Amino acid sequence: MRKSWLPVGFLWLVYTILILALVKYVNVLPTQWAEEAQVVDEAFLLLMYLAAPVMAMVLAVMTWGMIAWRSDGADREDGPNTHTNRIVVTTWLVLTSALAIGVVINPGFIGLAEIRGEPSSDYVIEIEASQFFWEVTYPNGATSFDELVVPAHMRVRYDVNSTDVHHSFWVPAFRVKIDAVPGITTRVFATATAEGSIEDDINLRIQCAELCGAGHAAMAMPVRVVSDAEWNEYITSIGGSG
Amino acid sequence: MKYLVRAIVFGLVGYVSGVWLTLAVRGGDPTDEVAVVFGFILALLGWLAGIGGLEAFGRQWIGKTPKLSEDHTWRRYFQFSGDHKVIGIQYGVTLFAVLLIGGLVSMIMRIELAAPGMSIVDLEEFNKLMSMHGILMIAVAVAGIIGAFGNYLIPIQIGAADMAFPRLNALSFWLVPPVAIGLLSAPLLGSFDAGWTAYAPLSVTNDSGQILFNLALIAFGLSSILGGLNILVTVITMRAPGMTWGRLPIFTWAGFATALLTFSVTQFFAGALTLITMDRVAGTNFFGPEVGTGILYQHIFWFYSHPAVYIMVLPGLGVVLELVTTFSRKPLFAYKTTVGALLTIVGLSVVVWGHHMFTSGMADFLHGPFMILTEAISIPTGVIFLSIMGTLWQGKLWFRAPLIMTFGWLFNFMIGGITGIFLADVATDIYLHDTYFVVAHFHYTIVGGAIFALLAAFFYWFPKVTGRMYNDKLGSIFAVWVTVAFNFTFMPLFWVGINGMNRRVGDYPEAYAAANKFASISAFILGASFLLFVGNMLWSAVKGPKAGANPWNARTLEWQVSSPPSHHNFLSQPVIVGHPYDYGGDGSPHVIFPDAEEPPDEVSLEEASV
Ligand SMILES: [Cu+2]
């Protein structure tokens, strides 16, 4: 009866190590351009690490089943008459509940506090979405329809609005996203960490992330991160009261 | 066939008179949405009257005996038949056809997505194709297993002669073809481009095809609600003597759990769509662009549509649990805990909808509770995995097509479940929401969880329904093929999503070209696998070897009667005397037929199919 515990346990260990190694050494995440991106990526990796033993267990049972538990024919013998096993079920419930509680705490609530908290901000930039373009309004009142320029190392609060249907303000490089809802103002914070532009990374763009009609796919706008001084110069140069 | 022809004619007459009446009263254009609404309603009534719904229901209202189709030939499949086995086959064939149409639409989408830039359609047409693919496949996933196999098997598994309300059952099915016709004719009115989610206010302001989407889905909702009610009453009141709740086959339990959901939440989707329809045709302003109540629409919509995910997946769980016990010849591991898990999923599924809305702009204080509740669903889902693995554990695994499909299911659903955690967590969801990561995730749960189970069920119960055996070699090749091609199609889509590609787009930046090309080629190979499946099923239904009553040597009730079962399933009253999955026990049966004159195995096929 116990003869499968050992090989399945071994396979489980091997798969767990393999998956952990994959998560550690194969980077699937794009470049981070904001402090918020670090929070999201950490949460992502933590969940991957926690998922490793769970996936490994299913894979181990499947593998060993295909190798060792094969049998043929409809008239073949029945397997053991085990209806349940209280110890296994209880252990399983305790472990999966503990895992769920763990995930709720971290990255759950810890990530939530960091990503949706209401920190103070250095600047407020208004974003207004319409079918199918973005309008950026800088603190000095200057507006732009063709790019979003943001200062590096400054926490910017984006006040997001829509004039027609729902859109979603998303800068993949910053990892933050909030829907643009007609009639209310939603907000999201992002602190860019390095200077760069869409030439450096395709993810330095605003991409509409809520289906908004025919032009949805094309509803994108380049994002450029510059130094604080350059940024102040830029917004003065395009107008507004300075 | 004459009833079907009559239904089509009455339906068309209904449509024309609805439009004509509207024009007579208020003037305007035949393509005005008000005219379409009344046209659709009268078309639906005409269709139901034509197919025989009036004889079934209307005669009673004027004091006459209601009449159902009594035909025993192939023609009954085209009639208003109350026979649950006929209805199961009607559902199965209709929804499989819808699955193939939805699949073809996805092939067009993958051709367009194979390379950046637009090749065969434009951005707007792509959105319309995407919306059509989405809603057709949702319909298949919602009603596929429960409509086809739920109807066919639940009465037999509990030892009943039919469903509790045969006429209502026929009505549930005959509402489905008009739904498909309505959706597929939406392109005549400019189609709909708001996705299957139909978020307002986009769905209030887009082309008129949206009105057909709304009407068709409201009709589909009615069909689901009636079907759910029927299953609930059947399972509660029609069980054979000795069929206690603790002896109920797990597929029936899963169907019961599903029916609890369809019966109690479908109203919300139908209601939300009714409000949108009112906004479009009656001048109301529930979700108009200027009032900012789009978030309210999302709350109502997801209050149905998150449980709908479980409406799609629970029957699949039932199929898979049923299959692992048969093919490992072991009792279902932790039966009671598993039933508890199914019911816990039902309970939790109605309080987690907010995780679809972490970026919607809803109040921030809702994030925490919805995250906790959503993560909590992983506990009962984990129990299902425990039950599957515990049943397989040291079993006598018989690798036939149904079990190979089940292994494919297990792998896919594991990926789907684990990636779901990333979407339940606020921090990661705020990034991944509305990206291709979500597309890959829900294809792993819905195709991987529901459609793979549907295909496994087709194999497993094929001999029962047709009396003939499919070709298992070809079936096994298909099972491996479809699993590999599915994973090659959707695995790269996780990557493009993580790397910044949003969903529901006909075009994308160059950076995602290679992965999309790979996914497209794999998708074509995935699509091609269905030719093998359909070929195998059609050929075997006609030419396959006779299967006998119990080719899998299974214990549940449907295998103790002839294949296919006789008109009212049982030649004599079954009495349930033991557990359905007591494999390897003392050999005591699940069911006995105390009054049987001869063992059911010896009932000839000719006799049985009468
Ligand atoms: Cu948009």
mmCIF file with all atom_site columns, N, CA and C in Angstrom, chain A residues 126-168:
data_model
loop_
_atom_site.group_PDB
_atom_site.id
_atom_site.type_symbol
_atom_site.label_atom_id
_atom_site.label_alt_id
_atom_site.label_comp_id
_atom_site.label_asym_id
_atom_site.label_entity_id
_atom_site.label_seq_id
_atom_site.pdbx_PDB_ins_code
_atom_site.Cartn_x
_atom_site.Cartn_y
_atom_site.Cartn_z
_atom_site.occupancy
_atom_site.B_iso_or_equiv
_atom_site.pdbx_formal_charge
_atom_site.auth_seq_id
_atom_site.auth_comp_id
_atom_site.auth_asym_id
_atom_site.auth_atom_id
_atom_site.pdbx_PDB_model_num
ATOM 1   N N  . GLU A 1 126 ? -3.418  64.896 -15.141 1.00 0.00 ? 126 GLU A N  1
ATOM 2   C CA . GLU A 1 126 ? -4.760  64.449 -15.485 1.00 0.00 ? 126 GLU A CA 1
ATOM 3   C C  . GLU A 1 126 ? -4.749  63.745 -16.833 1.00 0.00 ? 126 GLU A C  1
ATOM 4   N N  . ILE A 1 127 ? -5.463  62.622 -16.871 1.00 0.00 ? 127 ILE A N  1
ATOM 5   C CA . ILE A 1 127 ? -5.549  61.837 -18.103 1.00 0.00 ? 127 ILE A CA 1
ATOM 6   C C  . ILE A 1 127 ? -7.013  61.756 -18.480 1.00 0.00 ? 127 ILE A C  1
ATOM 7   N N  . GLU A 1 128 ? -7.331  62.198 -19.679 1.00 0.00 ? 128 GLU A N  1
ATOM 8   C CA . GLU A 1 128 ? -8.724  62.083 -20.122 1.00 0.00 ? 128 GLU A CA 1
ATOM 9   C C  . GLU A 1 128 ? -8.790  61.203 -21.365 1.00 0.00 ? 128 GLU A C  1
ATOM 10  N N  . ALA A 1 129 ? -9.587  60.133 -21.272 1.00 0.00 ? 129 ALA A N  1
ATOM 11  C CA . ALA A 1 129 ? -9.700  59.195 -22.379 1.00 0.00 ? 129 ALA A CA 1
ATOM 12  C C  . ALA A 1 129 ? -10.953 59.468 -23.180 1.00 0.00 ? 129 ALA A C  1
ATOM 13  N N  . SER A 1 130 ? -10.822 59.365 -24.505 1.00 0.00 ? 130 SER A N  1
ATOM 14  C CA . SER A 1 130 ? -11.981 59.471 -25.391 1.00 0.00 ? 130 SER A CA 1
ATOM 15  C C  . SER A 1 130 ? -11.766 58.471 -26.510 1.00 0.00 ? 130 SER A C  1
ATOM 16  N N  . GLN A 1 131 ? -12.876 58.094 -27.192 1.00 0.00 ? 131 GLN A N  1
ATOM 17  C CA . GLN A 1 131 ? -12.738 57.197 -28.337 1.00 0.00 ? 131 GLN A CA 1
ATOM 18  C C  . GLN A 1 131 ? -12.019 57.963 -29.439 1.00 0.00 ? 131 GLN A C  1
ATOM 19  N N  . PHE A 1 132 ? -10.815 57.752 -29.897 1.00 0.00 ? 132 PHE A N  1
ATOM 20  C CA . PHE A 1 132 ? -9.904  56.757 -29.348 1.00 0.00 ? 132 PHE A CA 1
ATOM 21  C C  . PHE A 1 132 ? -8.565  57.449 -29.148 1.00 0.00 ? 132 PHE A C  1
ATOM 22  N N  . PHE A 1 133 ? -8.514  58.366 -28.208 1.00 0.00 ? 133 PHE A N  1
ATOM 23  C CA . PHE A 1 133 ? -7.248  59.084 -27.969 1.00 0.00 ? 133 PHE A CA 1
ATOM 24  C C  . PHE A 1 133 ? -7.141  59.475 -26.501 1.00 0.00 ? 133 PHE A C  1
ATOM 25  N N  . TRP A 1 134 ? -5.952  59.874 -26.104 1.00 0.00 ? 134 TRP A N  1
ATOM 26  C CA . TRP A 1 134 ? -5.688  60.291 -24.739 1.00 0.00 ? 134 TRP A CA 1
ATOM 27  C C  . TRP A 1 134 ? -5.358  61.775 -24.728 1.00 0.00 ? 134 TRP A C  1
ATOM 28  N N  . GLU A 1 135 ? -5.872  62.467 -23.712 1.00 0.00 ? 135 GLU A N  1
ATOM 29  C CA . GLU A 1 135 ? -5.460  63.850 -23.531 1.00 0.00 ? 135 GLU A CA 1
ATOM 30  C C  . GLU A 1 135 ? -4.783  63.957 -22.173 1.00 0.00 ? 135 GLU A C  1
ATOM 31  N N  . VAL A 1 136 ? -3.560  64.484 -22.170 1.00 0.00 ? 136 VAL A N  1
ATOM 32  C CA . VAL A 1 136 ? -2.800  64.633 -20.934 1.00 0.00 ? 136 VAL A CA 1
ATOM 33  C C  . VAL A 1 136 ? -2.828  66.093 -20.524 1.00 0.00 ? 136 VAL A C  1
ATOM 34  N N  . THR A 1 137 ? -3.158  66.352 -19.262 1.00 0.00 ? 137 THR A N  1
ATOM 35  C CA . THR A 1 137 ? -3.088  67.732 -18.782 1.00 0.00 ? 137 THR A CA 1
ATOM 36  C C  . THR A 1 137 ? -2.084  67.796 -17.630 1.00 0.00 ? 137 THR A C  1
ATOM 37  N N  . TYR A 1 138 ? -1.050  68.599 -17.804 1.00 0.00 ? 138 TYR A N  1
ATOM 38  C CA . TYR A 1 138 ? 0.013   68.701 -16.803 1.00 0.00 ? 138 TYR A CA 1
ATOM 39  C C  . TYR A 1 138 ? -0.384  69.694 -15.715 1.00 0.00 ? 138 TYR A C  1
ATOM 40  N N  . PRO A 1 139 ? 0.352   69.732 -14.589 1.00 0.00 ? 139 PRO A N  1
ATOM 41  C CA . PRO A 1 139 ? -0.038  70.595 -13.460 1.00 0.00 ? 139 PRO A CA 1
ATOM 42  C C  . PRO A 1 139 ? -0.142  72.072 -13.841 1.00 0.00 ? 139 PRO A C  1
ATOM 43  N N  . ASN A 1 140 ? 0.609   72.509 -14.852 1.00 0.00 ? 140 ASN A N  1
ATOM 44  C CA . ASN A 1 140 ? 0.547   73.921 -15.227 1.00 0.00 ? 140 ASN A CA 1
ATOM 45  C C  . ASN A 1 140 ? -0.553  74.205 -16.231 1.00 0.00 ? 140 ASN A C  1
ATOM 46  N N  . GLY A 1 141 ? -1.372  73.189 -16.524 1.00 0.00 ? 141 GLY A N  1
ATOM 47  C CA . GLY A 1 141 ? -2.471  73.417 -17.450 1.00 0.00 ? 141 GLY A CA 1
ATOM 48  C C  . GLY A 1 141 ? -2.137  73.093 -18.893 1.00 0.00 ? 141 GLY A C  1
ATOM 49  N N  . ALA A 1 142 ? -0.869  72.828 -19.175 1.00 0.00 ? 142 ALA A N  1
ATOM 50  C CA . ALA A 1 142 ? -0.483  72.478 -20.543 1.00 0.00 ? 142 ALA A CA 1
ATOM 51  C C  . ALA A 1 142 ? -1.074  71.120 -20.904 1.00 0.00 ? 142 ALA A C  1
ATOM 52  N N  . THR A 1 143 ? -1.488  70.971 -22.166 1.00 0.00 ? 143 THR A N  1
ATOM 53  C CA . THR A 1 143 ? -2.075  69.697 -22.576 1.00 0.00 ? 143 THR A CA 1
ATOM 54  C C  . THR A 1 143 ? -1.314  69.107 -23.743 1.00 0.00 ? 143 THR A C  1
ATOM 55  N N  . SER A 1 144 ? -1.476  67.802 -23.885 1.00 0.00 ? 144 SER A N  1
ATOM 56  C CA . SER A 1 144 ? -0.816  67.122 -24.991 1.00 0.00 ? 144 SER A CA 1
ATOM 57  C C  . SER A 1 144 ? -1.659  65.949 -25.440 1.00 0.00 ? 144 SER A C  1
ATOM 58  N N  . PHE A 1 145 ? -1.647  65.697 -26.756 1.00 0.00 ? 145 PHE A N  1
ATOM 59  C CA . PHE A 1 145 ? -2.392  64.578 -27.310 1.00 0.00 ? 145 PHE A CA 1
ATOM 60  C C  . PHE A 1 145 ? -1.481  63.519 -27.902 1.00 0.00 ? 145 PHE A C  1
ATOM 61  N N  . ASP A 1 146 ? -0.164  63.782 -27.899 1.00 0.00 ? 146 ASP A N  1
ATOM 62  C CA . ASP A 1 146 ? 0.664   62.795 -28.592 1.00 0.00 ? 146 ASP A CA 1
ATOM 63  C C  . ASP A 1 146 ? 1.731   62.125 -27.749 1.00 0.00 ? 146 ASP A C  1
ATOM 64  N N  . GLU A 1 147 ? 2.024   62.615 -26.572 1.00 0.00 ? 147 GLU A N  1
ATOM 65  C CA . GLU A 1 147 ? 2.867   61.798 -25.704 1.00 0.00 ? 147 GLU A CA 1
ATOM 66  C C  . GLU A 1 147 ? 2.661   62.194 -24.250 1.00 0.00 ? 147 GLU A C  1
ATOM 67  N N  . LEU A 1 148 ? 3.016   61.230 -23.378 1.00 0.00 ? 148 LEU A N  1
ATOM 68  C CA . LEU A 1 148 ? 2.978   61.503 -21.948 1.00 0.00 ? 148 LEU A CA 1
ATOM 69  C C  . LEU A 1 148 ? 4.426   61.594 -21.482 1.00 0.00 ? 148 LEU A C  1
ATOM 70  N N  . VAL A 1 149 ? 4.800   62.752 -20.958 1.00 0.00 ? 149 VAL A N  1
ATOM 71  C CA . VAL A 1 149 ? 6.154   62.923 -20.450 1.00 0.00 ? 149 VAL A CA 1
ATOM 72  C C  . VAL A 1 149 ? 6.078   63.001 -18.932 1.00 0.00 ? 149 VAL A C  1
ATOM 73  N N  . VAL A 1 150 ? 6.877   62.175 -18.247 1.00 0.00 ? 150 VAL A N  1
ATOM 74  C CA . VAL A 1 150 ? 6.803   62.161 -16.784 1.00 0.00 ? 150 VAL A CA 1
ATOM 75  C C  . VAL A 1 150 ? 8.195   62.306 -16.187 1.00 0.00 ? 150 VAL A C  1
ATOM 76  N N  . PRO A 1 151 ? 8.269   62.941 -15.000 1.00 0.00 ? 151 PRO A N  1
ATOM 77  C CA . PRO A 1 151 ? 9.568   63.121 -14.355 1.00 0.00 ? 151 PRO A CA 1
ATOM 78  C C  . PRO A 1 151 ? 10.005  61.852 -13.630 1.00 0.00 ? 151 PRO A C  1
ATOM 79  N N  . ALA A 1 152 ? 11.278  61.510 -13.736 1.00 0.00 ? 152 ALA A N  1
ATOM 80  C CA . ALA A 1 152 ? 11.799  60.339 -13.040 1.00 0.00 ? 152 ALA A CA 1
ATOM 81  C C  . ALA A 1 152 ? 11.905  60.621 -11.546 1.00 0.00 ? 152 ALA A C  1
ATOM 82  N N  . HIS A 1 153 ? 11.767  59.578 -10.742 1.00 0.00 ? 153 HIS A N  1
ATOM 83  C CA . HIS A 1 153 ? 11.944  59.637 -9.284  1.00 0.00 ? 153 HIS A CA 1
ATOM 84  C C  . HIS A 1 153 ? 10.947  60.541 -8.578  1.00 0.00 ? 153 HIS A C  1
ATOM 85  N N  . MET A 1 154 ? 9.881   60.899 -9.232  1.00 0.00 ? 154 MET A N  1
ATOM 86  C CA . MET A 1 154 ? 8.829   61.700 -8.602  1.00 0.00 ? 154 MET A CA 1
ATOM 87  C C  . MET A 1 154 ? 7.561   60.854 -8.578  1.00 0.00 ? 154 MET A C  1
ATOM 88  N N  . ARG A 1 155 ? 6.826   60.922 -7.438  1.00 0.00 ? 155 ARG A N  1
ATOM 89  C CA . ARG A 1 155 ? 5.574   60.159 -7.389  1.00 0.00 ? 155 ARG A CA 1
ATOM 90  C C  . ARG A 1 155 ? 4.476   60.987 -8.051  1.00 0.00 ? 155 ARG A C  1
ATOM 91  N N  . VAL A 1 156 ? 3.924   60.442 -9.100  1.00 0.00 ? 156 VAL A N  1
ATOM 92  C CA . VAL A 1 156 ? 2.900   61.160 -9.840  1.00 0.00 ? 156 VAL A CA 1
ATOM 93  C C  . VAL A 1 156 ? 1.551   60.509 -9.588  1.00 0.00 ? 156 VAL A C  1
ATOM 94  N N  . ARG A 1 157 ? 0.565   61.337 -9.299  1.00 0.00 ? 157 ARG A N  1
ATOM 95  C CA . ARG A 1 157 ? -0.794  60.822 -9.192  1.00 0.00 ? 157 ARG A CA 1
ATOM 96  C C  . ARG A 1 157 ? -1.501  61.092 -10.514 1.00 0.00 ? 157 ARG A C  1
ATOM 97  N N  . TYR A 1 158 ? -2.061  60.064 -11.093 1.00 0.00 ? 158 TYR A N  1
ATOM 98  C CA . TYR A 1 158 ? -2.792  60.218 -12.341 1.00 0.00 ? 158 TYR A CA 1
ATOM 99  C C  . TYR A 1 158 ? -4.279  60.259 -12.029 1.00 0.00 ? 158 TYR A C  1
ATOM 100 N N  . ASP A 1 159 ? -4.897  61.344 -12.344 1.00 0.00 ? 159 ASP A N  1
ATOM 101 C CA . ASP A 1 159 ? -6.350  61.459 -12.203 1.00 0.00 ? 159 ASP A CA 1
ATOM 102 C C  . ASP A 1 159 ? -6.977  61.143 -13.553 1.00 0.00 ? 159 ASP A C  1
ATOM 103 N N  . VAL A 1 160 ? -7.729  60.061 -13.583 1.00 0.00 ? 160 VAL A N  1
ATOM 104 C CA . VAL A 1 160 ? -8.156  59.524 -14.870 1.00 0.00 ? 160 VAL A CA 1
ATOM 105 C C  . VAL A 1 160 ? -9.656  59.710 -15.056 1.00 0.00 ? 160 VAL A C  1
ATOM 106 N N  . ASN A 1 161 ? -10.021 60.053 -16.269 1.00 0.00 ? 161 ASN A N  1
ATOM 107 C CA . ASN A 1 161 ? -11.386 60.401 -16.612 1.00 0.00 ? 161 ASN A CA 1
ATOM 108 C C  . ASN A 1 161 ? -11.721 59.905 -18.003 1.00 0.00 ? 161 ASN A C  1
ATOM 109 N N  . SER A 1 162 ? -13.012 59.837 -18.300 1.00 0.00 ? 162 SER A N  1
ATOM 110 C CA . SER A 1 162 ? -13.389 59.482 -19.663 1.00 0.00 ? 162 SER A CA 1
ATOM 111 C C  . SER A 1 162 ? -14.515 60.384 -20.123 1.00 0.00 ? 162 SER A C  1
ATOM 112 N N  . THR A 1 163 ? -14.569 60.640 -21.417 1.00 0.00 ? 163 THR A N  1
ATOM 113 C CA . THR A 1 163 ? -15.649 61.491 -21.928 1.00 0.00 ? 163 THR A CA 1
ATOM 114 C C  . THR A 1 163 ? -16.772 60.673 -22.555 1.00 0.00 ? 163 THR A C  1
ATOM 115 N N  . ASP A 1 164 ? -16.540 59.383 -22.782 1.00 0.00 ? 164 ASP A N  1
ATOM 116 C CA . ASP A 1 164 ? -17.603 58.601 -23.444 1.00 0.00 ? 164 ASP A CA 1
ATOM 117 C C  . ASP A 1 164 ? -17.802 57.229 -22.785 1.00 0.00 ? 164 ASP A C  1
ATOM 118 N N  . VAL A 1 165 ? -17.099 56.189 -23.275 1.00 0.00 ? 165 VAL A N  1
ATOM 119 C CA . VAL A 1 165 ? -17.282 54.849 -22.708 1.00 0.00 ? 165 VAL A CA 1
ATOM 120 C C  . VAL A 1 165 ? -16.131 54.569 -21.739 1.00 0.00 ? 165 VAL A C  1
ATOM 121 N N  . HIS A 1 166 ? -16.100 53.355 -21.179 1.00 0.00 ? 166 HIS A N  1
ATOM 122 C CA . HIS A 1 166 ? -14.992 52.994 -20.302 1.00 0.00 ? 166 HIS A CA 1
ATOM 123 C C  . HIS A 1 166 ? -13.741 52.715 -21.118 1.00 0.00 ? 166 HIS A C  1
ATOM 124 N N  . HIS A 1 167 ? -12.623 53.265 -20.642 1.00 0.00 ? 167 HIS A N  1
ATOM 125 C CA . HIS A 1 167 ? -11.316 52.921 -21.178 1.00 0.00 ? 167 HIS A CA 1
ATOM 126 C C  . HIS A 1 167 ? -10.492 52.474 -19.985 1.00 0.00 ? 167 HIS A C  1
ATOM 127 N N  . SER A 1 168 ? -9.224  52.150 -20.222 1.00 0.00 ? 168 SER A N  1
ATOM 128 C CA . SER A 1 168 ? -8.387  51.854 -19.073 1.00 0.00 ? 168 SER A CA 1
ATOM 129 C C  . SER A 1 168 ? -6.985  52.389 -19.306 1.00 0.00 ? 168 SER A C  1
#
